[in-house]
Amino acid sequence: MSDVNFEGNSRQRTPCVIVLDCSGSMDGNPINELNAGLKEFKNSLMEDPQAMTSVCVSFVAVGGPNSTAELMMDFVDAVDFEPVELSADGGTPLGAGIIMALDKIEEFKNEARSHNQKYTRPWLFVMSDGEPTDSSDVWAEAVRRAKEAEVGKKAVIFSIAVGNANTAKLQEISEKSVAKMSGVKFKEFFVWLSGSLSRASKTAEGTDVQLPARDSWSFVSGG
Amino acid sequence: MLAGGASCIGEAHKRAGIPLQDYFSAYSHPSGKYAIAIVSDGAGSAKHAELGSSRVASEFIAEIKRLCDKSLNFSAEVFKEAVSMAIQSTRAALVNDGYALRDCHATVVAAVTFPDRCFLVHLGDGLAMAFIEEPSGAIAVCASEPENGDASNETFFYTENNWLDHLRITEIPRAVLGCMLMSDGMEDFAWNPESGIKTGFTKPIIERAKTANNSQSLLDKIIYDIVSDERTNQFTNDDKTLSLIITEDGYSKLTTANVTFNQYVIRNGGPVPFKPLKPPQPDAASAGQNPPTVVK
């Protein structure tokens, strides 16, 4: 009697874009902890064989000497993710970063559909320790695009306030309550994120995934 | 007729301390006149998902047994009403017991087989396949595919307000040889939306199931060995459930060696011959005759 062949179809992808604040205010301990957190993210994902090949991550950094939004890493499978060393400088063009991230999400989906590749609803995390320095037009566009993506169930959006971030501004981009990071617990956040991504589970169409408790890195729960 | 099944908790649930949220139930009447199988998959995001899946499975079996025990000569419309009643009763009971329906989200994949016809019931994802004998004597597989939202981890549940819009009931007016039902944790092993049935998975299972020789416990064990196979964890960390029905004719006629299955899929309210987008599996072939009837 022949053996049963367990061959899956092309693996379902769980895409996640993270917008990282690399502005001047992140200099010193915060950016060091963020860099350590990115390494921890890689390590955590590598501990989950399925997450390694199903989670796709992309990073957008805002700040730098020209105060721009820059695509630090286009979507790669977690297994191929290599953390980039980030430095802190410049302003906080968070709106430009959000727009770039949402564009990348649409690109990802179009590419996936063209290859009949399944994907879970993309996640977008926006982290900042300050105030957006975009022009009012750019910020308004970023808010509009984020709300459109959330209402249209095209992406799940989370905003995370670090330190003295303007939480009111961050609250504009998502209906979910802003999560406030405790200190600079980036490592704990990324460990939590890798666990959450590997659990991206079945939901009713248009509803959000219920995530595990954030106690390890945040002092605000819910949202 | 023999019906059986098994479930295995997924690795992700084990790690997170979440219970098994899949549930199956199978029943074959001692006379061999009918068999029922149902698989229900609770939503990982629903805190009482295991209740949603177990309750609908139990109520479905009970309601269909009541229907069949009255008479087997019922119309497709009567069957549809019985299925709707089973789901409505389950929803009402959950609410009466103090549960919010959104906390009990679960899918439904079911088959009810008789010697000369079969019904497939489907709401949400997961996969149902009926193996039927065509007038030519050829064996065909008729698949009810998963229904997902924009994202592949989004689907539809009997516990949502618009459940009736997503309930798919198909009557197959043919001699049925067997049915295979599964939760989405297993569907990728059995079916490729571009190339159809994956015979490397399904054929060995059919052959093993036939060795159960009318022993449900043996059939359950055979299926458990499949859903709990370590190799499944390379592709999924989800709960896994598989259920099978083999009819009397199925034991002799559902052969797999050197057999190419004609393929149909149930889509957009009706059965269509399956046209592979990719090179088909070696055993896939062109359409047969007399497509099944869809009841909505």
PDB file of C-alpha atoms in Angstrom, chain B residues 25-248:
ATOM      1  CA  SER B  25     -19.116  13.682  14.193  1.00  0.00           C
ATOM      2  CA  ALA B  26     -19.992  10.659  12.071  1.00  0.00           C
ATOM      3  CA  TYR B  27     -22.910   8.271  12.076  1.00  0.00           C
ATOM      4  CA  SER B  28     -23.934   5.368   9.880  1.00  0.00           C
ATOM      5  CA  HIS B  29     -27.342   3.788  10.245  1.00  0.00           C
ATOM      6  CA  PRO B  30     -27.108   0.074  11.138  1.00  0.00           C
ATOM      7  CA  SER B  31     -29.209  -0.808   8.094  1.00  0.00           C
ATOM      8  CA  GLY B  32     -26.635   0.783   5.805  1.00  0.00           C
ATOM      9  CA  LYS B  33     -29.294   3.053   4.302  1.00  0.00           C
ATOM     10  CA  TYR B  34     -27.580   6.321   5.127  1.00  0.00           C
ATOM     11  CA  ALA B  35     -24.535   7.864   6.728  1.00  0.00           C
ATOM     12  CA  ILE B  36     -23.774  11.346   8.021  1.00  0.00           C
ATOM     13  CA  ALA B  37     -20.448  13.034   8.583  1.00  0.00           C
ATOM     14  CA  ILE B  38     -19.716  16.578   9.632  1.00  0.00           C
ATOM     15  CA  VAL B  39     -16.528  18.547  10.312  1.00  0.00           C
ATOM     16  CA  SER B  40     -16.648  21.923  12.018  1.00  0.00           C
ATOM     17  CA  ASP B  41     -13.650  24.207  12.527  1.00  0.00           C
ATOM     18  CA  GLY B  42     -13.813  26.844  15.251  1.00  0.00           C
ATOM     19  CA  ALA B  43     -12.223  30.218  14.610  1.00  0.00           C
ATOM     20  CA  GLY B  44      -8.919  30.638  16.421  1.00  0.00           C
ATOM     21  CA  SER B  45      -9.912  34.165  17.353  1.00  0.00           C
ATOM     22  CA  ALA B  46     -13.167  33.078  19.036  1.00  0.00           C
ATOM     23  CA  LYS B  47     -12.888  32.335  22.729  1.00  0.00           C
ATOM     24  CA  HIS B  48     -15.550  29.609  22.711  1.00  0.00           C
ATOM     25  CA  ALA B  49     -14.790  28.256  19.259  1.00  0.00           C
ATOM     26  CA  GLU B  50     -14.703  24.646  20.447  1.00  0.00           C
ATOM     27  CA  LEU B  51     -18.253  25.074  21.699  1.00  0.00           C
ATOM     28  CA  GLY B  52     -19.352  26.507  18.360  1.00  0.00           C
ATOM     29  CA  SER B  53     -17.887  23.584  16.451  1.00  0.00           C
ATOM     30  CA  SER B  54     -19.061  20.802  18.763  1.00  0.00           C
ATOM     31  CA  ARG B  55     -22.593  22.139  19.151  1.00  0.00           C
ATOM     32  CA  VAL B  56     -23.302  22.480  15.435  1.00  0.00           C
ATOM     33  CA  ALA B  57     -21.854  19.046  14.720  1.00  0.00           C
ATOM     34  CA  SER B  58     -24.058  17.387  17.335  1.00  0.00           C
ATOM     35  CA  GLU B  59     -27.190  19.247  16.315  1.00  0.00           C
ATOM     36  CA  PHE B  60     -26.623  18.550  12.621  1.00  0.00           C
ATOM     37  CA  ILE B  61     -26.331  14.806  13.191  1.00  0.00           C
ATOM     38  CA  ALA B  62     -29.410  14.817  15.415  1.00  0.00           C
ATOM     39  CA  GLU B  63     -31.558  16.804  12.981  1.00  0.00           C
ATOM     40  CA  ILE B  64     -30.588  14.781   9.915  1.00  0.00           C
ATOM     41  CA  LYS B  65     -31.159  11.527  11.792  1.00  0.00           C
ATOM     42  CA  ARG B  66     -34.641  12.738  12.683  1.00  0.00           C
ATOM     43  CA  LEU B  67     -35.276  13.530   9.028  1.00  0.00           C
ATOM     44  CA  CYS B  68     -33.935  10.230   7.707  1.00  0.00           C
ATOM     45  CA  ASP B  69     -35.623   8.128  10.338  1.00  0.00           C
ATOM     46  CA  LYS B  70     -39.015   9.498   9.238  1.00  0.00           C
ATOM     47  CA  SER B  71     -38.469   8.731   5.575  1.00  0.00           C
ATOM     48  CA  LEU B  72     -35.661   8.609   3.065  1.00  0.00           C
ATOM     49  CA  ASN B  73     -37.852   9.846   0.241  1.00  0.00           C
ATOM     50  CA  PHE B  74     -37.489  13.546   0.865  1.00  0.00           C
ATOM     51  CA  SER B  75     -36.853  16.308  -1.611  1.00  0.00           C
ATOM     52  CA  ALA B  76     -33.804  18.504  -1.753  1.00  0.00           C
ATOM     53  CA  GLU B  77     -35.863  21.393  -0.411  1.00  0.00           C
ATOM     54  CA  VAL B  78     -36.875  19.384   2.640  1.00  0.00           C
ATOM     55  CA  PHE B  79     -33.247  18.529   3.227  1.00  0.00           C
ATOM     56  CA  LYS B  80     -32.278  22.186   2.947  1.00  0.00           C
ATOM     57  CA  GLU B  81     -34.894  23.096   5.544  1.00  0.00           C
ATOM     58  CA  ALA B  82     -33.560  20.464   7.920  1.00  0.00           C
ATOM     59  CA  VAL B  83     -30.021  21.800   7.584  1.00  0.00           C
ATOM     60  CA  SER B  84     -31.198  25.362   8.172  1.00  0.00           C
ATOM     61  CA  MET B  85     -33.150  24.214  11.190  1.00  0.00           C
ATOM     62  CA  ALA B  86     -30.101  22.484  12.629  1.00  0.00           C
ATOM     63  CA  ILE B  87     -28.059  25.647  12.320  1.00  0.00           C
ATOM     64  CA  GLN B  88     -30.788  27.915  13.630  1.00  0.00           C
ATOM     65  CA  SER B  89     -31.321  25.625  16.626  1.00  0.00           C
ATOM     66  CA  THR B  90     -27.620  25.644  17.382  1.00  0.00           C
ATOM     67  CA  ARG B  91     -27.448  29.429  17.193  1.00  0.00           C
ATOM     68  CA  ALA B  92     -30.479  29.822  19.437  1.00  0.00           C
ATOM     69  CA  ALA B  93     -29.152  27.349  21.990  1.00  0.00           C
ATOM     70  CA  LEU B  94     -25.811  29.133  22.204  1.00  0.00           C
ATOM     71  CA  VAL B  95     -27.536  32.458  22.806  1.00  0.00           C
ATOM     72  CA  ASN B  96     -29.906  30.923  25.359  1.00  0.00           C
ATOM     73  CA  ASP B  97     -26.897  29.517  27.198  1.00  0.00           C
ATOM     74  CA  GLY B  98     -25.437  32.995  27.459  1.00  0.00           C
ATOM     75  CA  TYR B  99     -22.831  32.893  24.707  1.00  0.00           C
ATOM     76  CA  ALA B 100     -22.234  35.628  22.180  1.00  0.00           C
ATOM     77  CA  LEU B 101     -22.343  34.100  18.711  1.00  0.00           C
ATOM     78  CA  ARG B 102     -19.181  35.973  17.695  1.00  0.00           C
ATOM     79  CA  ASP B 103     -17.354  34.062  20.426  1.00  0.00           C
ATOM     80  CA  CYS B 104     -18.437  30.743  18.918  1.00  0.00           C
ATOM     81  CA  HIS B 105     -17.525  31.224  15.255  1.00  0.00           C
ATOM     82  CA  ALA B 106     -17.201  27.902  13.421  1.00  0.00           C
ATOM     83  CA  THR B 107     -17.457  26.537   9.887  1.00  0.00           C
ATOM     84  CA  VAL B 108     -19.497  23.595   8.595  1.00  0.00           C
ATOM     85  CA  VAL B 109     -18.468  20.877   6.128  1.00  0.00           C
ATOM     86  CA  ALA B 110     -20.845  17.915   5.955  1.00  0.00           C
ATOM     87  CA  ALA B 111     -21.994  15.014   3.812  1.00  0.00           C
ATOM     88  CA  VAL B 112     -25.099  12.866   3.985  1.00  0.00           C
ATOM     89  CA  THR B 113     -24.946   9.780   1.797  1.00  0.00           C
ATOM     90  CA  PHE B 114     -27.514   7.306   0.549  1.00  0.00           C
ATOM     91  CA  PRO B 115     -26.933   4.456  -1.880  1.00  0.00           C
ATOM     92  CA  ASP B 116     -28.245   6.500  -4.810  1.00  0.00           C
ATOM     93  CA  ARG B 117     -27.505  10.109  -3.888  1.00  0.00           C
ATOM     94  CA  CYS B 118     -25.553  12.380  -1.623  1.00  0.00           C
ATOM     95  CA  PHE B 119     -25.799  15.865  -0.195  1.00  0.00           C
ATOM     96  CA  LEU B 120     -22.802  18.081   0.497  1.00  0.00           C
ATOM     97  CA  VAL B 121     -23.240  20.935   2.962  1.00  0.00           C
ATOM     98  CA  HIS B 122     -20.621  23.655   3.179  1.00  0.00           C
ATOM     99  CA  LEU B 123     -20.280  26.970   5.012  1.00  0.00           C
ATOM    100  CA  GLY B 124     -16.846  28.540   5.178  1.00  0.00           C
ATOM    101  CA  ASP B 125     -13.525  26.929   4.427  1.00  0.00           C
ATOM    102  CA  GLY B 126     -12.459  23.329   4.594  1.00  0.00           C
ATOM    103  CA  LEU B 127     -13.077  20.859   1.784  1.00  0.00           C
ATOM    104  CA  ALA B 128     -15.695  18.282   0.889  1.00  0.00           C
ATOM    105  CA  MET B 129     -15.259  15.689  -1.845  1.00  0.00           C
ATOM    106  CA  ALA B 130     -17.762  13.129  -3.026  1.00  0.00           C
ATOM    107  CA  PHE B 131     -16.615  10.143  -5.082  1.00  0.00           C
ATOM    108  CA  ILE B 132     -19.342   9.103  -7.443  1.00  0.00           C
ATOM    109  CA  GLU B 133     -19.900   6.511 -10.121  1.00  0.00           C
ATOM    110  CA  GLU B 134     -20.826   8.014 -13.458  1.00  0.00           C
ATOM    111  CA  PRO B 135     -23.153   6.303 -15.938  1.00  0.00           C
ATOM    112  CA  SER B 136     -20.128   5.285 -17.978  1.00  0.00           C
ATOM    113  CA  GLY B 137     -18.725   3.485 -14.958  1.00  0.00           C
ATOM    114  CA  ALA B 138     -15.978   6.054 -14.541  1.00  0.00           C
ATOM    115  CA  ILE B 139     -15.273   7.423 -11.085  1.00  0.00           C
ATOM    116  CA  ALA B 140     -15.589  11.140 -10.587  1.00  0.00           C
ATOM    117  CA  VAL B 141     -14.752  13.419  -7.696  1.00  0.00           C
ATOM    118  CA  CYS B 142     -16.985  16.380  -7.017  1.00  0.00           C
ATOM    119  CA  ALA B 143     -15.343  18.959  -4.768  1.00  0.00           C
ATOM    120  CA  SER B 144     -16.925  21.671  -2.662  1.00  0.00           C
ATOM    121  CA  GLU B 145     -14.083  24.124  -2.249  1.00  0.00           C
ATOM    122  CA  PRO B 146     -13.363  26.470   0.652  1.00  0.00           C
ATOM    123  CA  GLU B 147     -14.839  29.956   0.642  1.00  0.00           C
ATOM    124  CA  ASN B 148     -12.447  32.608   1.903  1.00  0.00           C
ATOM    125  CA  GLY B 149     -12.521  36.364   2.218  1.00  0.00           C
ATOM    126  CA  ASP B 150      -9.931  38.758   0.759  1.00  0.00           C
ATOM    127  CA  ALA B 151      -7.299  37.126   2.940  1.00  0.00           C
ATOM    128  CA  SER B 152      -6.866  33.387   3.143  1.00  0.00           C
ATOM    129  CA  ASN B 153      -7.294  33.293   6.910  1.00  0.00           C
ATOM    130  CA  GLU B 154     -10.700  34.928   6.624  1.00  0.00           C
ATOM    131  CA  THR B 155     -13.766  32.858   6.031  1.00  0.00           C
ATOM    132  CA  PHE B 156     -17.448  32.633   6.936  1.00  0.00           C
ATOM    133  CA  PHE B 157     -19.196  31.038   9.882  1.00  0.00           C
ATOM    134  CA  TYR B 158     -22.645  29.740  10.770  1.00  0.00           C
ATOM    135  CA  THR B 159     -22.568  32.088  13.750  1.00  0.00           C
ATOM    136  CA  GLU B 160     -22.548  35.242  11.640  1.00  0.00           C
ATOM    137  CA  ASN B 161     -25.666  37.215  10.778  1.00  0.00           C
ATOM    138  CA  ASN B 162     -25.323  36.507   7.048  1.00  0.00           C
ATOM    139  CA  TRP B 163     -24.739  32.750   7.440  1.00  0.00           C
ATOM    140  CA  LEU B 164     -27.571  31.849   5.094  1.00  0.00           C
ATOM    141  CA  ASP B 165     -25.903  33.792   2.264  1.00  0.00           C
ATOM    142  CA  HIS B 166     -22.850  31.546   2.571  1.00  0.00           C
ATOM    143  CA  LEU B 167     -24.576  28.205   3.076  1.00  0.00           C
ATOM    144  CA  ARG B 168     -23.981  25.929   0.093  1.00  0.00           C
ATOM    145  CA  ILE B 169     -26.000  22.740  -0.251  1.00  0.00           C
ATOM    146  CA  THR B 170     -25.478  20.448  -3.220  1.00  0.00           C
ATOM    147  CA  GLU B 171     -27.436  17.358  -4.137  1.00  0.00           C
ATOM    148  CA  ILE B 172     -25.513  14.762  -6.129  1.00  0.00           C
ATOM    149  CA  PRO B 173     -28.060  12.431  -7.755  1.00  0.00           C
ATOM    150  CA  ARG B 174     -25.648   9.575  -8.355  1.00  0.00           C
ATOM    151  CA  ALA B 175     -24.495   6.390  -6.774  1.00  0.00           C
ATOM    152  CA  VAL B 176     -22.031   7.541  -4.171  1.00  0.00           C
ATOM    153  CA  LEU B 177     -18.933   5.526  -3.421  1.00  0.00           C
ATOM    154  CA  GLY B 178     -17.569   7.657  -0.628  1.00  0.00           C
ATOM    155  CA  CYS B 179     -17.020  11.119   0.780  1.00  0.00           C
ATOM    156  CA  MET B 180     -14.017  12.822   2.263  1.00  0.00           C
ATOM    157  CA  LEU B 181     -14.412  15.899   4.447  1.00  0.00           C
ATOM    158  CA  MET B 182     -11.751  17.964   6.125  1.00  0.00           C
ATOM    159  CA  SER B 183     -11.044  21.167   7.985  1.00  0.00           C
ATOM    160  CA  ASP B 184      -8.760  23.720   6.374  1.00  0.00           C
ATOM    161  CA  GLY B 185      -5.813  22.315   8.290  1.00  0.00           C
ATOM    162  CA  MET B 186      -5.874  19.392   5.864  1.00  0.00           C
ATOM    163  CA  GLU B 187      -7.316  20.857   2.678  1.00  0.00           C
ATOM    164  CA  ASP B 188      -4.017  21.818   1.068  1.00  0.00           C
ATOM    165  CA  PHE B 189      -2.877  18.204   1.207  1.00  0.00           C
ATOM    166  CA  ALA B 190      -5.928  16.999  -0.705  1.00  0.00           C
ATOM    167  CA  TRP B 191      -6.730  19.721  -3.201  1.00  0.00           C
ATOM    168  CA  ASN B 192      -4.902  22.295  -5.264  1.00  0.00           C
ATOM    169  CA  PRO B 193      -7.170  25.048  -6.639  1.00  0.00           C
ATOM    170  CA  GLU B 194      -5.128  25.110  -9.832  1.00  0.00           C
ATOM    171  CA  SER B 195      -4.642  21.405 -10.493  1.00  0.00           C
ATOM    172  CA  GLY B 196      -7.431  19.699  -8.562  1.00  0.00           C
ATOM    173  CA  ILE B 197      -7.390  16.561  -6.489  1.00  0.00           C
ATOM    174  CA  LYS B 198      -4.040  15.473  -5.127  1.00  0.00           C
ATOM    175  CA  THR B 199      -4.151  11.767  -5.602  1.00  0.00           C
ATOM    176  CA  GLY B 200      -0.866  11.137  -3.814  1.00  0.00           C
ATOM    177  CA  PHE B 201      -2.742  12.047  -0.621  1.00  0.00           C
ATOM    178  CA  THR B 202      -6.293  10.922  -1.292  1.00  0.00           C
ATOM    179  CA  LYS B 203      -5.771   7.555  -2.982  1.00  0.00           C
ATOM    180  CA  PRO B 204      -3.673   5.934  -0.221  1.00  0.00           C
ATOM    181  CA  ILE B 205      -6.204   7.156   2.334  1.00  0.00           C
ATOM    182  CA  ILE B 206      -9.064   5.587   0.392  1.00  0.00           C
ATOM    183  CA  GLU B 207      -7.190   2.297   0.168  1.00  0.00           C
ATOM    184  CA  ARG B 208      -6.419   2.314   3.882  1.00  0.00           C
ATOM    185  CA  ALA B 209      -9.991   3.229   4.774  1.00  0.00           C
ATOM    186  CA  LYS B 210     -11.291   0.249   2.833  1.00  0.00           C
ATOM    187  CA  THR B 211      -9.308  -2.093   5.062  1.00  0.00           C
ATOM    188  CA  ALA B 212     -11.419  -0.984   8.044  1.00  0.00           C
ATOM    189  CA  ASN B 213     -13.967  -3.648   7.001  1.00  0.00           C
ATOM    190  CA  ASN B 214     -16.990  -2.076   8.644  1.00  0.00           C
ATOM    191  CA  SER B 215     -15.188  -1.349  11.897  1.00  0.00           C
ATOM    192  CA  GLN B 216     -15.696   2.300  12.829  1.00  0.00           C
ATOM    193  CA  SER B 217     -13.058   2.167  15.512  1.00  0.00           C
ATOM    194  CA  LEU B 218     -10.556   0.846  12.997  1.00  0.00           C
ATOM    195  CA  LEU B 219     -11.520   3.533  10.504  1.00  0.00           C
ATOM    196  CA  ASP B 220     -11.143   6.201  13.199  1.00  0.00           C
ATOM    197  CA  LYS B 221      -7.670   4.865  14.025  1.00  0.00           C
ATOM    198  CA  ILE B 222      -6.641   4.876  10.369  1.00  0.00           C
ATOM    199  CA  ILE B 223      -7.744   8.483  10.026  1.00  0.00           C
ATOM    200  CA  TYR B 224      -6.115   9.522  13.307  1.00  0.00           C
ATOM    201  CA  ASP B 225      -2.785   8.164  12.103  1.00  0.00           C
ATOM    202  CA  ILE B 226      -3.110  10.454   9.092  1.00  0.00           C
ATOM    203  CA  VAL B 227      -4.116  13.684  10.825  1.00  0.00           C
ATOM    204  CA  SER B 228      -1.502  13.204  13.537  1.00  0.00           C
ATOM    205  CA  ASP B 229       1.318  12.387  11.129  1.00  0.00           C
ATOM    206  CA  GLU B 230       4.338  14.560  11.965  1.00  0.00           C
ATOM    207  CA  ARG B 231       4.780  15.436   8.305  1.00  0.00           C
ATOM    208  CA  THR B 232       1.661  17.602   8.396  1.00  0.00           C
ATOM    209  CA  ASN B 233       3.478  20.005  10.742  1.00  0.00           C
ATOM    210  CA  GLN B 234       5.827  21.060   7.985  1.00  0.00           C
ATOM    211  CA  PHE B 235       2.935  22.789   6.272  1.00  0.00           C
ATOM    212  CA  THR B 236       0.450  23.711   8.937  1.00  0.00           C
ATOM    213  CA  ASN B 237       0.276  24.395  12.661  1.00  0.00           C
ATOM    214  CA  ASP B 238      -3.523  24.460  12.577  1.00  0.00           C
ATOM    215  CA  ASP B 239      -5.906  21.856  14.006  1.00  0.00           C
ATOM    216  CA  LYS B 240      -6.492  19.021  11.552  1.00  0.00           C
ATOM    217  CA  THR B 241      -9.645  16.986  11.030  1.00  0.00           C
ATOM    218  CA  LEU B 242     -10.576  14.404   8.439  1.00  0.00           C
ATOM    219  CA  SER B 243     -13.780  12.424   8.107  1.00  0.00           C
ATOM    220  CA  LEU B 244     -14.662   9.645   5.668  1.00  0.00           C
ATOM    221  CA  ILE B 245     -17.739   7.823   4.491  1.00  0.00           C
ATOM    222  CA  ILE B 246     -17.393   4.613   2.487  1.00  0.00           C
ATOM    223  CA  THR B 247     -20.572   3.135   1.044  1.00  0.00           C
ATOM    224  CA  GLU B 248     -21.219  -0.530   0.354  1.00  0.00           C
TER     225      GLU B 248
END
